[in-house]
CSV table of C-alpha atoms and ligand atoms in Angstrom, one decimal:
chain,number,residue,atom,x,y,z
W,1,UNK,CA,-203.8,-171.0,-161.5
W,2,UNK,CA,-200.4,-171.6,-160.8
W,3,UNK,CA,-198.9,-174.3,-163.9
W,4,UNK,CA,-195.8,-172.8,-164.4
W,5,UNK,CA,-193.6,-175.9,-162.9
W,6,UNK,CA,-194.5,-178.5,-160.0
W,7,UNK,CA,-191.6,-176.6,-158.2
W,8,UNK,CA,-193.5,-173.7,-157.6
W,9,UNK,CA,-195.6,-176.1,-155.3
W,10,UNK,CA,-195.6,-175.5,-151.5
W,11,UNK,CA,-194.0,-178.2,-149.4
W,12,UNK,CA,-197.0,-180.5,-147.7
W,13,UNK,CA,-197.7,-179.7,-144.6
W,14,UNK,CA,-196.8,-182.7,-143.4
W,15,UNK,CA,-193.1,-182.7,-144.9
W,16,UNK,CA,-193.1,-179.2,-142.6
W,17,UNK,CA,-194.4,-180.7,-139.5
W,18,UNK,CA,-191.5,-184.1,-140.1
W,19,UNK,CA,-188.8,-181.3,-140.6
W,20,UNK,CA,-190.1,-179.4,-137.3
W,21,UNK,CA,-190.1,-182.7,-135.5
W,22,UNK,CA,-186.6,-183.3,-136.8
W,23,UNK,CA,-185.6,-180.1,-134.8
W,24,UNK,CA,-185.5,-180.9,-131.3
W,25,UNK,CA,-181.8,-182.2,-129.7
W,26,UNK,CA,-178.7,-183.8,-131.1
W,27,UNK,CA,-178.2,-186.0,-134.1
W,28,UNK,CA,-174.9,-187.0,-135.8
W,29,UNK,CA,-174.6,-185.3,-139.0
W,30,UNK,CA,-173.1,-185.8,-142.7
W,31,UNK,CA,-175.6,-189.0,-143.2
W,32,UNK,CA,-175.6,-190.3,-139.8
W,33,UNK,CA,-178.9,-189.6,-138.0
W,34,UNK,CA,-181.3,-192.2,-136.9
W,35,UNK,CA,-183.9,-190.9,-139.8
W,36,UNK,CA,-181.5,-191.9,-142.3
W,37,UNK,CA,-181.4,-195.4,-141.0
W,38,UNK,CA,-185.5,-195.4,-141.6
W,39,UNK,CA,-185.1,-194.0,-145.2
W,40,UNK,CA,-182.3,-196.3,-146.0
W,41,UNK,CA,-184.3,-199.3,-144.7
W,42,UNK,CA,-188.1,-197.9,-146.3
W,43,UNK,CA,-185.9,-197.5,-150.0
W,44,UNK,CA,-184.5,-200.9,-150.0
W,45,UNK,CA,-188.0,-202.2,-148.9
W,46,UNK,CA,-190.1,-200.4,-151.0
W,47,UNK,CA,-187.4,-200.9,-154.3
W,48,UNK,CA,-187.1,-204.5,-153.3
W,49,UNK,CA,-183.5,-204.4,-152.9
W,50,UNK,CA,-181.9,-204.9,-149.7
W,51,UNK,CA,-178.4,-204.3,-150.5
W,52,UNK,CA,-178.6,-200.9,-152.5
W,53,UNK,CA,-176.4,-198.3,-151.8
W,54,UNK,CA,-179.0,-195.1,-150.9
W,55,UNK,CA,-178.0,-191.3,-150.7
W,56,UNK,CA,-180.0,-188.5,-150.4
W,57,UNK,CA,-178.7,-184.7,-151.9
W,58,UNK,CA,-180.9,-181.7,-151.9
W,59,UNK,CA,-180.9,-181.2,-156.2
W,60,UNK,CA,-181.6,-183.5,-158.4
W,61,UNK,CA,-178.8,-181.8,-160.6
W,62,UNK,CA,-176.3,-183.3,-158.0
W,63,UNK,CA,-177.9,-186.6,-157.6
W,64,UNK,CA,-178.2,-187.8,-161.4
W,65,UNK,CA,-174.2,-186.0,-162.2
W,66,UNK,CA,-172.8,-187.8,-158.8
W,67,UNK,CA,-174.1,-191.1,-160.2
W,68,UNK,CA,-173.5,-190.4,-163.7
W,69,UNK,CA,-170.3,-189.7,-162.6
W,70,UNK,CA,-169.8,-193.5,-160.7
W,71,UNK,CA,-170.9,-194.7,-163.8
W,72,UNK,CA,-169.1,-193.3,-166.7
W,73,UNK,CA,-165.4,-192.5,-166.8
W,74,UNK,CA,-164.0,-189.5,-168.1
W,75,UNK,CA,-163.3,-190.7,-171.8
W,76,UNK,CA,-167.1,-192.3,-172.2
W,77,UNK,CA,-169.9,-190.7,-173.4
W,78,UNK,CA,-173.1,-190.9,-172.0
W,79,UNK,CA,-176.4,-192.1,-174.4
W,80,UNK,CA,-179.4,-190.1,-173.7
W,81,UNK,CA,-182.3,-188.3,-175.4
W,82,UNK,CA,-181.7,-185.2,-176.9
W,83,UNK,CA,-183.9,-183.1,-174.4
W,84,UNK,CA,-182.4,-184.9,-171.5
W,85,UNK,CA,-182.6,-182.8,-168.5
W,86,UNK,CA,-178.8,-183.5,-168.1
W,87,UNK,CA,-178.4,-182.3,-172.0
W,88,UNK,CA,-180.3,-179.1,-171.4
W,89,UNK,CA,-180.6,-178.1,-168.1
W,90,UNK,CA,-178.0,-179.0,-166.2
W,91,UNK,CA,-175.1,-176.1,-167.3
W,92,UNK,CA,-173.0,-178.7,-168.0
W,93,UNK,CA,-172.6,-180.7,-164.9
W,94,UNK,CA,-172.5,-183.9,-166.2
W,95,UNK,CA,-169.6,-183.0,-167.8
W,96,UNK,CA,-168.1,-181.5,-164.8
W,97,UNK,CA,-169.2,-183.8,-162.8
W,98,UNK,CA,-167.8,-187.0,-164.3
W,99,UNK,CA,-164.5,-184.8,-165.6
W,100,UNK,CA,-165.3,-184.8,-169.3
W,101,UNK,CA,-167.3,-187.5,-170.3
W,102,UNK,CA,-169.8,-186.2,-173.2
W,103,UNK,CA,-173.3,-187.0,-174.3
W,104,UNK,CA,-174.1,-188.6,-176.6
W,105,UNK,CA,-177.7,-187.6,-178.4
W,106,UNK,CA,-180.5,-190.2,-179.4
W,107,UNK,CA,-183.8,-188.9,-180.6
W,108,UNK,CA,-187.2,-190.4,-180.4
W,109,UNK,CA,-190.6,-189.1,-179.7
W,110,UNK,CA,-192.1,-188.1,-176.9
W,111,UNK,CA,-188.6,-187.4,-175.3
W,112,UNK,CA,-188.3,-191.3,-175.2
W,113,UNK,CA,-185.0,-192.6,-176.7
W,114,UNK,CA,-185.5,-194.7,-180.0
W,115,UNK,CA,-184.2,-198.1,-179.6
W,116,UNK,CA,-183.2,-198.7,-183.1
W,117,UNK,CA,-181.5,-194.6,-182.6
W,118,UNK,CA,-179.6,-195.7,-179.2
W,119,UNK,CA,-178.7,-199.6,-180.6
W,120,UNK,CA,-177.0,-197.2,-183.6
W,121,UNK,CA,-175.8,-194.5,-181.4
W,122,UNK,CA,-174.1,-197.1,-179.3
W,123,UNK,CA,-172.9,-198.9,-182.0
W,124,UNK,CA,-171.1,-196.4,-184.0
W,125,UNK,CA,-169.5,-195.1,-180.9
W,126,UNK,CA,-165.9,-196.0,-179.2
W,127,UNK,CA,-164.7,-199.3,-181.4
W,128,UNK,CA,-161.7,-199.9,-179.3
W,129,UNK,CA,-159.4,-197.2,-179.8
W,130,UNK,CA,-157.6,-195.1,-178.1
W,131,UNK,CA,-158.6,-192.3,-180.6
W,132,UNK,CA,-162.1,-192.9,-179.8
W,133,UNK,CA,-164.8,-192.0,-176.9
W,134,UNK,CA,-165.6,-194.8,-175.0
W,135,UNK,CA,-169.0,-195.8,-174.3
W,136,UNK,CA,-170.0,-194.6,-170.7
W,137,UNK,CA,-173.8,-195.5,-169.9
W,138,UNK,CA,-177.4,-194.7,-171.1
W,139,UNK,CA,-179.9,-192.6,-169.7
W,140,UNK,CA,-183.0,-192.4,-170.0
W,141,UNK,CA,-185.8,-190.3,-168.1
W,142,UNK,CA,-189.4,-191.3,-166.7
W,143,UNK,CA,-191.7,-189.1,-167.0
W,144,UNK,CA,-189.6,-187.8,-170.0
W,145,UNK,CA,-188.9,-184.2,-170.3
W,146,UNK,CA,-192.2,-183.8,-172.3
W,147,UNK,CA,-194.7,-185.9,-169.9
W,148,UNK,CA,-194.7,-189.2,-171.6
W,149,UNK,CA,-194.1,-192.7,-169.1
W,150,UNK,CA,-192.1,-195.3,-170.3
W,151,UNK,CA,-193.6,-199.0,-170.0
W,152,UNK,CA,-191.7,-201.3,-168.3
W,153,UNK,CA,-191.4,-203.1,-171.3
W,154,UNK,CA,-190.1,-199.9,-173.3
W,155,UNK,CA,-187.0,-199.8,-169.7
W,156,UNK,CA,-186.5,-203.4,-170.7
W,157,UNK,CA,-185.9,-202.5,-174.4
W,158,UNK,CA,-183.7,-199.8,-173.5
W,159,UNK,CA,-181.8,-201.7,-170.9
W,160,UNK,CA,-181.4,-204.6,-172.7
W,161,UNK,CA,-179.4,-202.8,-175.6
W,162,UNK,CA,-177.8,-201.2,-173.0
W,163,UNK,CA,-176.8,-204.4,-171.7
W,164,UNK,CA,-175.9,-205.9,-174.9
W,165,UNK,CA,-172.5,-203.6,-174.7
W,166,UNK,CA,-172.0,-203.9,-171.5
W,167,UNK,CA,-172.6,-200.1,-170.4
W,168,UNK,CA,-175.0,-199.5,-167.1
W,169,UNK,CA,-178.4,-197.4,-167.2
W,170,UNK,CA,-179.2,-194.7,-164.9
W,171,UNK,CA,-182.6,-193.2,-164.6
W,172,UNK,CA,-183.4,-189.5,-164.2
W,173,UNK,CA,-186.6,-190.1,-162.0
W,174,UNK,CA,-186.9,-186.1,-160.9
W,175,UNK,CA,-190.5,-187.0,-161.0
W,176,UNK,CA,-190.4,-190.8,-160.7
W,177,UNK,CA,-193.8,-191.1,-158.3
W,178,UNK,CA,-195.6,-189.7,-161.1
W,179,UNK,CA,-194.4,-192.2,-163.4
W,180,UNK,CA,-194.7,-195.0,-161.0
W,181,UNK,CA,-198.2,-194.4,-160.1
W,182,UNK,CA,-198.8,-194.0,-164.1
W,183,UNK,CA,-197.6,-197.5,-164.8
W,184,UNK,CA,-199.0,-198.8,-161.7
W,185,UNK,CA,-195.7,-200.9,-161.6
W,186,UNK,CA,-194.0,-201.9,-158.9
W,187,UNK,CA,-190.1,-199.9,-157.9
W,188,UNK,CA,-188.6,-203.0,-158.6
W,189,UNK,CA,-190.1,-203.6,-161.5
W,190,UNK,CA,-189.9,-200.0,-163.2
W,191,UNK,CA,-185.8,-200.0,-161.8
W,192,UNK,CA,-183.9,-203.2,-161.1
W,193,UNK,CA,-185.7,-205.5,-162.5
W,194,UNK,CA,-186.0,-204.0,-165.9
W,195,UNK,CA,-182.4,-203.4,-165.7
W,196,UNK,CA,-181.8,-200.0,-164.1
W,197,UNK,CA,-178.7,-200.2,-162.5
W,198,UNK,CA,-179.0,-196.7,-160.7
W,199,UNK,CA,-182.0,-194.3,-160.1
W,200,UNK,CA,-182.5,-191.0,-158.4
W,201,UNK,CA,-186.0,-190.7,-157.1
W,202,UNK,CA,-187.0,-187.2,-157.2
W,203,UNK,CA,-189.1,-185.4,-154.0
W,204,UNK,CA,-188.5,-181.5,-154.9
W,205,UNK,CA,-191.0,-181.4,-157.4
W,206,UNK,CA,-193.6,-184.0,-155.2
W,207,UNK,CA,-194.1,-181.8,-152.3
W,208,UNK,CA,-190.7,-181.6,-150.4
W,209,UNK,CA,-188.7,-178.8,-149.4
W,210,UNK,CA,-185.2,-180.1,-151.3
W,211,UNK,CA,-184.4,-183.8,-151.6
W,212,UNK,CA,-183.6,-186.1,-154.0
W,213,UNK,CA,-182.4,-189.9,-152.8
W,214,UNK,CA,-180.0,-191.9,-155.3
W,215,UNK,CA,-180.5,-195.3,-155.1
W,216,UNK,CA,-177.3,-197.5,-157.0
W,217,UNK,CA,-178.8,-200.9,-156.8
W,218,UNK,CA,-175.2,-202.3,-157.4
W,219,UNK,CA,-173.6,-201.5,-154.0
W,220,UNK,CA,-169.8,-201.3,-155.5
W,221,UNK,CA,-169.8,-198.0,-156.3
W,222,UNK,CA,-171.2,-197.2,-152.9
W,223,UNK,CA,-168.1,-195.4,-151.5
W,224,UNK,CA,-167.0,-193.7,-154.8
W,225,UNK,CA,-170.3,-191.9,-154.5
W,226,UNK,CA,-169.8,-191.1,-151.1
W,227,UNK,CA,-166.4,-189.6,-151.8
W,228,UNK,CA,-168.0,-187.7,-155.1
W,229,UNK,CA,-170.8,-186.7,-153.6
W,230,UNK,CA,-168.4,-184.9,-150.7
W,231,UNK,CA,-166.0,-183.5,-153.2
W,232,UNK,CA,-169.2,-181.7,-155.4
W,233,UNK,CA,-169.9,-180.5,-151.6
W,234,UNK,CA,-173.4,-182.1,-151.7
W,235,UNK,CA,-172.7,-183.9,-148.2
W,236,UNK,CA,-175.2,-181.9,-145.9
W,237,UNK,CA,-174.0,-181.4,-142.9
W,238,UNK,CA,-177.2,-181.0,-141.1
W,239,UNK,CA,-178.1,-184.3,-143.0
W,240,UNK,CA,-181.4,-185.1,-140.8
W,241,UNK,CA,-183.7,-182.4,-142.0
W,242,UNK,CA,-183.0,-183.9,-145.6
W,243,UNK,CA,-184.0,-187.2,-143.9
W,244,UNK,CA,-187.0,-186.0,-142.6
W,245,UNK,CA,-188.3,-185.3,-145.7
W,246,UNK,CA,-187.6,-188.3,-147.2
W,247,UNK,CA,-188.6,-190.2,-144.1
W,248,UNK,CA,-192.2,-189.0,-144.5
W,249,UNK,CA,-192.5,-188.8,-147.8
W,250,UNK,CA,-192.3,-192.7,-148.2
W,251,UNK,CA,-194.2,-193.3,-144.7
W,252,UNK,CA,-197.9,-194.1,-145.5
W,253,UNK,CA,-196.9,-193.7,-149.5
W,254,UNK,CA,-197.9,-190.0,-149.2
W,255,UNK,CA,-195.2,-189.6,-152.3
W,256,UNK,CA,-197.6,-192.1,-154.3
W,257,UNK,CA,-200.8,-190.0,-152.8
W,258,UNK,CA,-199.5,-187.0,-154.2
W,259,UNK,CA,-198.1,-187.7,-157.5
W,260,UNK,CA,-201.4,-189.6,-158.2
W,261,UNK,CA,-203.1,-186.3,-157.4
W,262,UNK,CA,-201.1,-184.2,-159.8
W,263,UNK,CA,-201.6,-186.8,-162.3
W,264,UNK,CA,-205.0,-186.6,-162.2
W,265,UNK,CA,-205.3,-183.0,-161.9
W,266,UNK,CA,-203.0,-183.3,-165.5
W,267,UNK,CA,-206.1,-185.4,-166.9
W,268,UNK,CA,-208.4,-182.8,-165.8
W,269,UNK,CA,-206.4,-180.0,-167.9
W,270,UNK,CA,-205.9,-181.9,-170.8
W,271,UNK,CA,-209.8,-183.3,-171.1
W,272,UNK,CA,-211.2,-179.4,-170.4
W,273,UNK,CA,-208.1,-177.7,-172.6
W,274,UNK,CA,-209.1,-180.3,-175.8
W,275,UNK,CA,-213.1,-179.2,-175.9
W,276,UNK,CA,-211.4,-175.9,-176.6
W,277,UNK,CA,-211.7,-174.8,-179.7
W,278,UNK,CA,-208.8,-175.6,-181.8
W,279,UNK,CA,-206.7,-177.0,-179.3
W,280,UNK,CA,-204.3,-179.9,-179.8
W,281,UNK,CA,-202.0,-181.8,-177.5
W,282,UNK,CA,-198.1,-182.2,-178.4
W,283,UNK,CA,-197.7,-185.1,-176.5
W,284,UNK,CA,-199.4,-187.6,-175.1
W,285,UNK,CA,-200.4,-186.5,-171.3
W,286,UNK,CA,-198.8,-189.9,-169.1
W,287,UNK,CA,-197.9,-187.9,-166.2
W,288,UNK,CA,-197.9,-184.5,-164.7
W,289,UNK,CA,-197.4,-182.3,-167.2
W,290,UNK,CA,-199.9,-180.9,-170.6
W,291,UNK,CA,-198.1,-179.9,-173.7
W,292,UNK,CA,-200.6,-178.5,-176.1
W,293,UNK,CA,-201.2,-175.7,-178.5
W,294,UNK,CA,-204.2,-173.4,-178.9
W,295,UNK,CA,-205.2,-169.8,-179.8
W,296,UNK,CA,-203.5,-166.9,-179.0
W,297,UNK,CA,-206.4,-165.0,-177.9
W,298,UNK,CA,-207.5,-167.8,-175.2
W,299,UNK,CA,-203.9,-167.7,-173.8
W,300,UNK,CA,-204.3,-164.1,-174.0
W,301,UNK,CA,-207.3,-164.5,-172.0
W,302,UNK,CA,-205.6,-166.9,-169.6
W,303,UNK,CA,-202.7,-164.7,-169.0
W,304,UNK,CA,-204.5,-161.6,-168.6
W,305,UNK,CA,-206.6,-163.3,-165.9
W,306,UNK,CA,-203.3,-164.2,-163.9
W,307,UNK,CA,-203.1,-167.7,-165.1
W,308,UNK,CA,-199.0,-168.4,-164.9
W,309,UNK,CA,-197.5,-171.2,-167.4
W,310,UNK,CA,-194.5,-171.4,-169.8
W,311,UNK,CA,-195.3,-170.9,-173.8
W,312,UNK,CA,-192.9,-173.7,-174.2
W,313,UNK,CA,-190.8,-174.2,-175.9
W,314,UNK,CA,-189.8,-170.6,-175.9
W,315,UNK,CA,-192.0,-167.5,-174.9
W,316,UNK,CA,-194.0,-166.5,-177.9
W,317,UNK,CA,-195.8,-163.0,-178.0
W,318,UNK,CA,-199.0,-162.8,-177.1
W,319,UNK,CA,-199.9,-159.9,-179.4
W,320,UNK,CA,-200.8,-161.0,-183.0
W,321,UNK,CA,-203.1,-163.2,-184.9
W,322,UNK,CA,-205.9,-164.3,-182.4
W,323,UNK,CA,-206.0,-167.7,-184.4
W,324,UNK,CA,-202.7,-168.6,-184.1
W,325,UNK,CA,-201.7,-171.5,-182.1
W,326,UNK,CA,-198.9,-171.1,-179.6
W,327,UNK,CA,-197.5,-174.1,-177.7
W,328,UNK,CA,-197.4,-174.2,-173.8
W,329,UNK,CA,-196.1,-176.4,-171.3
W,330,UNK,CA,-198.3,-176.8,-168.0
W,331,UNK,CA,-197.4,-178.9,-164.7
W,332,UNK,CA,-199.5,-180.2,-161.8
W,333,UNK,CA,-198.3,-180.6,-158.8
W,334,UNK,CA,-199.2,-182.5,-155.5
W,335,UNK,CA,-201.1,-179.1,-154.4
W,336,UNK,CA,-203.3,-177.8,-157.4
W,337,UNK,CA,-206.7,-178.6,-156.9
W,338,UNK,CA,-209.8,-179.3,-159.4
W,339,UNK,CA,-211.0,-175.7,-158.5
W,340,UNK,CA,-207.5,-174.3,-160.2
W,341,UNK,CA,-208.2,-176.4,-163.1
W,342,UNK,CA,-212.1,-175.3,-163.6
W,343,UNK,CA,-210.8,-171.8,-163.7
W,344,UNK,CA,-208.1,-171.7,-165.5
W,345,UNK,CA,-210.0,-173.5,-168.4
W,346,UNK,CA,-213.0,-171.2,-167.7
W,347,UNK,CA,-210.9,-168.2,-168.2
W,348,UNK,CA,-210.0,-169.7,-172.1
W,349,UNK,CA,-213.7,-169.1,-173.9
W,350,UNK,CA,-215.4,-165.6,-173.6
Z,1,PLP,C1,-186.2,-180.8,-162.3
Z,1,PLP,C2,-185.5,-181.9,-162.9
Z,1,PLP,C3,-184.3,-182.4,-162.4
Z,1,PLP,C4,-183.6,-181.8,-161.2
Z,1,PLP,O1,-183.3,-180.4,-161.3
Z,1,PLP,P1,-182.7,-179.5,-160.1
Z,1,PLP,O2,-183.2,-178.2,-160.4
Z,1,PLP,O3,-181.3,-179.7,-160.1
Z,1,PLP,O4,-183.3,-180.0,-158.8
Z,1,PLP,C5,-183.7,-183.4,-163.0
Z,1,PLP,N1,-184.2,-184.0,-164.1
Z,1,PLP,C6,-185.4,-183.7,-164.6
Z,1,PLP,C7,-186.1,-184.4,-165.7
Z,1,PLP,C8,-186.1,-182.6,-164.0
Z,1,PLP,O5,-187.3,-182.2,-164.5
């Protein structure tokens, strides 16, 4: 009963057995190993897009403040949601990483930017002088920090605006299977064609060990990332065990297999917690992850049975009034099963 993050999630075995197979002889490092060659050529095919620039590092913190930083030059800002992984949970890098650019916070629900909020945002922001922040670029997340999927059509919206003043988007896809499986669009169609001009496609949190590929769609800022990425001292040397992973993860779409899974397993949770007994969700479940409230005393329950989650947004006590709700953030992963599910929701009645 294990909902705490999907990183908590074993690597699949078959990840382990690509990363084994990986271990036998020579290969060039830093990048340079025939496996890289198969990723490079499986991203461009399965993104549609056979002149992308791709780049694997092992966090995802490095991938999406590498790009960001190709993207956005020192005096910019960058436009993203005010829960942003790169807002919140980054320490900062984005501002390290791109050498002082700042963020620039849009609301909207769900963890979804607000059109209208970003079109004002953007519009309010750097008119031309040299006393002002530049714009830098937008970026948006899918899933969003709090489980909901953008549409294609909601990427368009966004992009276009972004568009409009001439600023590129990235995409924070940490978890972008699940979202891709949850559209049922197409890569091309949820990236580059909607007007994404660079992505990082997640694996950490989808059953690999530690890799997370960046994929900038326009190719001219291939060999500034290259030279950022080394400088951060993300370049792995022993590159080929990071292509491994990525190598299998794409072959036979097991990365579709298993974000479909967890998403599903997310559907289970959410239909069993809401015949609980005062239960509500706080956002809509698109993804992998459940944010709902419920009574203290089934979370008591739950806990004291082992069951291991976040109260979310911030740990809550769980001694007090029985019928108070408390809020709690639970993610699937590639791994849980229906058996994990049936139990945890069977430990929240008496
Ligand atoms: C987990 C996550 C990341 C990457 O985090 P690392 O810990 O640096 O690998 C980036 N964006 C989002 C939305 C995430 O959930």
């Amino acid at each position: 009963m294990f909902f705490a993050s999907d990183n908590t999630s074993p690597v699949h075995p078959k990840v382990m057995e690509a990363v084994v197979r990986a271990n036998t002889g020579y290969a060039m490092p830093y990048g340079n190993d025939p496996i890289m060659d198969e990723v490079r050529a499986a991203i461009r095919d399965r993104f549609e897009a056979p002149e992308a620039a791709v780049y694997l590092t092992a966090t995802g913190t490095s991938a999406n403040c590498t790009a960001l930083a190709c993207l956005a030059p020192p005096w910019s800002t960058i436009f993203c949601h005010t829960n942003a992984h790169i807002e919140e949970d980054e320490c900062g890098a984005p501002e390290f990483y791109t050498g002082g650019a700042k963020l620039t916070l849009v609301g909207g629900d769900d963890a979804r930017m607000d059109a209208n909020a970003l079109d004002h945002a953007i519009s309010h922001t750097g008119r031309g002088g040299v006393h002002n922040i530049q714009c830098g670029a937008v970026s948006l997340t899918s899933p969003t920090e709090n489980g909901a999927v953008y549409s294609v059509a909601q990427i368009e919206e966004i992009a276009l605006i972004a568009k409009r003043y001439d600023l590129p988007l990235h995409m924070d896809g940490a978890r972008f299977a699940n979202a891709l499986v949850a559209t049922n669009a197409s890569p091309a169609e949820m990236t580059w064609k909607a007007g994404v001009d660079a992505v990082t496609l997640g694996g950490t949190k989808n059953g690999l060990m530690g890799v997370e590929a960046v994929i900038l769609f326009d190719a001219k800022h291939a060999w500034e990332f290259e030279l950022r990425r080394k400088r951060a001292g993300h370049l792995f040397s022993k590159h080929r065990y990071l292509s491994a992973q990525m190598q299998t993860y794409l072959d036979g779409d097991l990365w579709l297999e298993m974000a479909r899974h967890a998403n599903a397993m997310a559907a289970r949770l959410k239909d069993g917690l809401m015949q609980l007994e005062g239960a509500e969700l706080l956002h809509p479940v698109e993804a992998n992850s459940v944010f709902a409230r419920w009574p203290r005393a089934a979370h008591k329950r739950a806990h004291d049975a082992g069951a291991k989650y976040y109260l979310w947004p911030f740990a809550q006590p769980l001694d007090g009034d029985p019928e108070e709700l408390l809020s709690a953030r639970m993610v699937c992963s590639w791994c849980t099963t229906e058996d994990d599910v049936d139990q945890f929701l069977s430990t929240l009645t008496p």
